[in-house]
Protein backbone atom coordinates (compact mmCIF):
# COMPACT_ATOMS: atom_id res chain seq x y z
CA UNK A 1 0.00 0.00 0.00
CA UNK A 2 1.34 3.39 -1.00
CA UNK A 3 0.82 6.18 1.47
CA UNK A 4 2.22 9.39 2.91
CA UNK A 5 2.65 9.58 6.67
CA UNK A 6 3.13 12.97 8.30
CA UNK A 7 4.46 13.82 11.73
CA UNK A 8 5.65 16.81 13.72
CA UNK A 9 2.58 18.94 14.22
CA UNK A 10 1.54 20.33 17.56
CA UNK A 11 1.02 23.42 19.67
CA UNK A 12 3.67 26.13 19.66
CA UNK A 13 3.83 29.72 20.88
CA UNK A 14 4.13 32.62 18.46
CA UNK A 15 7.74 32.99 17.38
CA UNK A 16 8.45 29.33 17.96
CA UNK A 17 9.50 26.59 15.57
CA UNK A 18 8.25 23.23 14.39
CA UNK A 19 9.54 20.68 11.92
CA UNK A 20 7.13 18.60 9.89
CA UNK A 21 8.14 15.34 8.26
CA UNK A 22 6.40 13.30 5.59
CA UNK A 23 7.53 9.86 4.51
CA UNK A 24 6.21 8.06 1.47
CA UNK A 25 5.97 4.32 1.91
CA UNK A 26 5.25 1.50 -0.49
CA UNK A 27 6.66 0.52 -3.84
CA UNK A 28 7.41 4.02 -5.10
CA UNK A 29 10.08 4.38 -7.75
CA UNK A 30 10.14 8.16 -7.93
CA UNK A 31 8.21 11.32 -7.08
CA UNK A 32 8.67 14.38 -9.26
CA UNK A 33 7.69 16.95 -6.66
CA UNK A 34 6.76 16.84 -3.00
CA UNK A 35 5.19 19.61 -1.07
CA UNK A 36 3.13 20.92 1.78
CA UNK A 37 -0.31 22.46 1.68
CA UNK A 38 -2.38 23.81 4.54
CA UNK A 39 -6.00 24.47 5.31
CA UNK A 40 -7.11 26.83 8.04
CA UNK A 41 -10.64 26.69 9.47
CA UNK A 42 -13.21 27.95 6.97
CA UNK A 43 -10.53 28.62 4.36
CA UNK A 44 -9.50 26.86 1.19
CA UNK A 45 -6.47 24.63 1.06
CA UNK A 46 -3.40 26.58 -0.08
CA UNK A 47 0.04 25.63 -1.28
CA UNK A 48 2.78 26.34 1.27
CA UNK A 49 5.93 25.03 -0.39
CA UNK A 50 7.08 22.51 -2.97
CA UNK A 51 10.38 20.92 -3.90
CA UNK A 52 11.32 18.94 -7.00
CA UNK A 53 13.66 15.99 -7.28
CA UNK A 54 16.34 18.40 -8.46
CA UNK A 55 15.88 20.58 -5.39
CA UNK A 56 14.03 23.47 -6.96
CA UNK A 57 11.77 25.10 -4.39
CA UNK A 58 8.70 27.28 -4.40
CA UNK A 59 7.04 29.07 -1.46
CA UNK A 60 3.88 31.01 -0.89
CA UNK A 61 4.79 34.63 -0.17
CA UNK A 62 3.50 34.56 3.40
CA UNK A 63 6.09 31.98 4.52
CA UNK A 64 9.14 33.13 2.56
CA UNK A 65 12.09 33.67 4.86
CA UNK A 66 10.45 31.72 7.68
CA UNK A 67 9.82 28.22 6.29
CA UNK A 68 12.30 25.92 4.59
CA UNK A 69 11.37 22.83 2.63
CA UNK A 70 13.88 20.03 2.10
CA UNK A 71 13.84 16.54 0.77
CA UNK A 72 15.64 13.21 0.99
CA UNK A 73 15.07 11.60 -2.41
CA UNK A 74 16.52 8.26 -1.35
CA UNK A 75 13.96 8.02 1.44
CA UNK A 76 11.09 9.70 -0.43
CA UNK A 77 10.79 12.01 2.56
CA UNK A 78 10.05 15.71 2.67
CA UNK A 79 10.50 18.11 5.57
CA UNK A 80 9.17 21.53 6.41
CA UNK A 81 11.13 23.59 8.93
CA UNK A 82 8.87 26.32 10.22
CA UNK A 83 10.43 29.21 12.16
CA UNK A 84 9.03 32.46 13.51
CA UNK A 85 5.57 30.95 13.55
CA UNK A 86 2.56 33.24 13.65
CA UNK A 87 -1.02 32.61 14.75
CA UNK A 88 -2.09 32.86 11.11
CA UNK A 89 0.04 29.78 10.37
CA UNK A 90 -2.46 27.72 12.36
CA UNK A 91 -3.87 25.07 10.04
CA UNK A 92 -3.92 21.42 9.14
CA UNK A 93 -0.82 20.78 7.05
CA UNK A 94 -1.02 18.17 4.31
CA UNK A 95 1.84 16.47 2.54
CA UNK A 96 1.58 15.99 -1.22
CA UNK A 97 3.46 13.83 -3.70
CA UNK A 98 3.03 14.82 -7.32
CA UNK A 99 3.59 12.51 -10.29
CA UNK A 100 4.60 9.47 -8.26
CA UNK A 101 5.68 6.38 -10.19
CA UNK A 102 4.38 3.36 -8.33
CA UNK A 103 5.07 -0.32 -8.99
CA UNK A 104 2.18 -2.06 -10.70
CA UNK A 105 0.46 1.19 -11.64
CA UNK A 106 0.40 2.75 -15.08
CA UNK A 107 1.00 6.45 -15.36
CA UNK A 108 1.46 8.82 -12.45
CA UNK A 109 -0.28 9.08 -9.10
CA UNK A 110 -0.92 12.06 -6.87
CA UNK A 111 -0.75 11.19 -3.18
CA UNK A 112 -1.95 13.04 -0.09
CA UNK A 113 -1.20 12.55 3.57
CA UNK A 114 -3.82 12.50 6.28
CA UNK A 115 -2.84 15.91 7.63
CA UNK A 116 -1.17 17.12 10.81
CA UNK A 117 -2.46 19.99 12.92
CA UNK A 118 -0.25 22.96 13.68
CA UNK A 119 -1.57 25.40 16.26
CA UNK A 120 0.25 28.64 16.97
CA UNK A 121 -1.09 30.23 20.12
CA UNK A 122 0.02 31.73 23.40
XYZ file of C-alpha atoms in Angstrom:
122
model
C 0.000 0.000 0.000
C 1.339 3.388 -1.002
C 0.819 6.180 1.474
C 2.216 9.388 2.907
C 2.655 9.584 6.671
C 3.125 12.975 8.300
C 4.460 13.819 11.728
C 5.653 16.807 13.722
C 2.580 18.938 14.219
C 1.540 20.331 17.562
C 1.023 23.421 19.666
C 3.666 26.133 19.661
C 3.825 29.716 20.883
C 4.135 32.616 18.456
C 7.740 32.990 17.384
C 8.446 29.328 17.958
C 9.503 26.590 15.571
C 8.248 23.227 14.393
C 9.539 20.682 11.921
C 7.128 18.603 9.893
C 8.136 15.342 8.255
C 6.400 13.297 5.590
C 7.534 9.857 4.508
C 6.214 8.056 1.467
C 5.968 4.324 1.913
C 5.250 1.497 -0.492
C 6.663 0.516 -3.841
C 7.410 4.021 -5.104
C 10.083 4.377 -7.751
C 10.144 8.158 -7.933
C 8.214 11.315 -7.085
C 8.670 14.384 -9.259
C 7.688 16.954 -6.661
C 6.762 16.843 -3.004
C 5.194 19.610 -1.066
C 3.128 20.924 1.781
C -0.309 22.463 1.681
C -2.378 23.812 4.539
C -6.002 24.467 5.308
C -7.112 26.826 8.038
C -10.637 26.694 9.475
C -13.207 27.950 6.971
C -10.530 28.618 4.358
C -9.499 26.856 1.188
C -6.470 24.630 1.056
C -3.404 26.576 -0.083
C 0.039 25.630 -1.276
C 2.781 26.340 1.273
C 5.929 25.027 -0.385
C 7.077 22.511 -2.969
C 10.380 20.924 -3.904
C 11.323 18.941 -6.996
C 13.657 15.992 -7.279
C 16.336 18.396 -8.456
C 15.880 20.578 -5.389
C 14.027 23.469 -6.962
C 11.768 25.097 -4.389
C 8.698 27.282 -4.396
C 7.045 29.071 -1.462
C 3.877 31.009 -0.889
C 4.790 34.634 -0.167
C 3.496 34.563 3.405
C 6.092 31.975 4.524
C 9.140 33.133 2.561
C 12.091 33.667 4.855
C 10.446 31.719 7.683
C 9.817 28.216 6.292
C 12.299 25.925 4.595
C 11.374 22.830 2.632
C 13.883 20.034 2.101
C 13.836 16.542 0.766
C 15.641 13.207 0.987
C 15.070 11.605 -2.409
C 16.524 8.259 -1.349
C 13.959 8.020 1.442
C 11.093 9.704 -0.425
C 10.789 12.010 2.557
C 10.054 15.714 2.672
C 10.502 18.112 5.574
C 9.169 21.534 6.414
C 11.130 23.592 8.930
C 8.868 26.325 10.223
C 10.428 29.206 12.155
C 9.025 32.458 13.510
C 5.570 30.946 13.551
C 2.561 33.243 13.651
C -1.018 32.611 14.752
C -2.086 32.857 11.107
C 0.039 29.782 10.370
C -2.456 27.722 12.357
C -3.866 25.068 10.041
C -3.915 21.422 9.140
C -0.824 20.776 7.052
C -1.016 18.173 4.308
C 1.837 16.471 2.542
C 1.575 15.990 -1.216
C 3.460 13.834 -3.696
C 3.026 14.825 -7.318
C 3.594 12.510 -10.286
C 4.598 9.471 -8.264
C 5.676 6.385 -10.191
C 4.380 3.358 -8.326
C 5.066 -0.320 -8.990
C 2.178 -2.061 -10.702
C 0.456 1.192 -11.642
C 0.399 2.753 -15.084
C 1.003 6.449 -15.357
C 1.462 8.822 -12.453
C -0.283 9.078 -9.100
C -0.916 12.060 -6.869
C -0.746 11.188 -3.175
C -1.953 13.041 -0.091
C -1.199 12.547 3.573
C -3.823 12.498 6.280
C -2.835 15.910 7.633
C -1.165 17.118 10.808
C -2.462 19.988 12.918
C -0.248 22.963 13.675
C -1.566 25.398 16.262
C 0.250 28.641 16.973
C -1.094 30.233 20.122
C 0.023 31.726 23.400
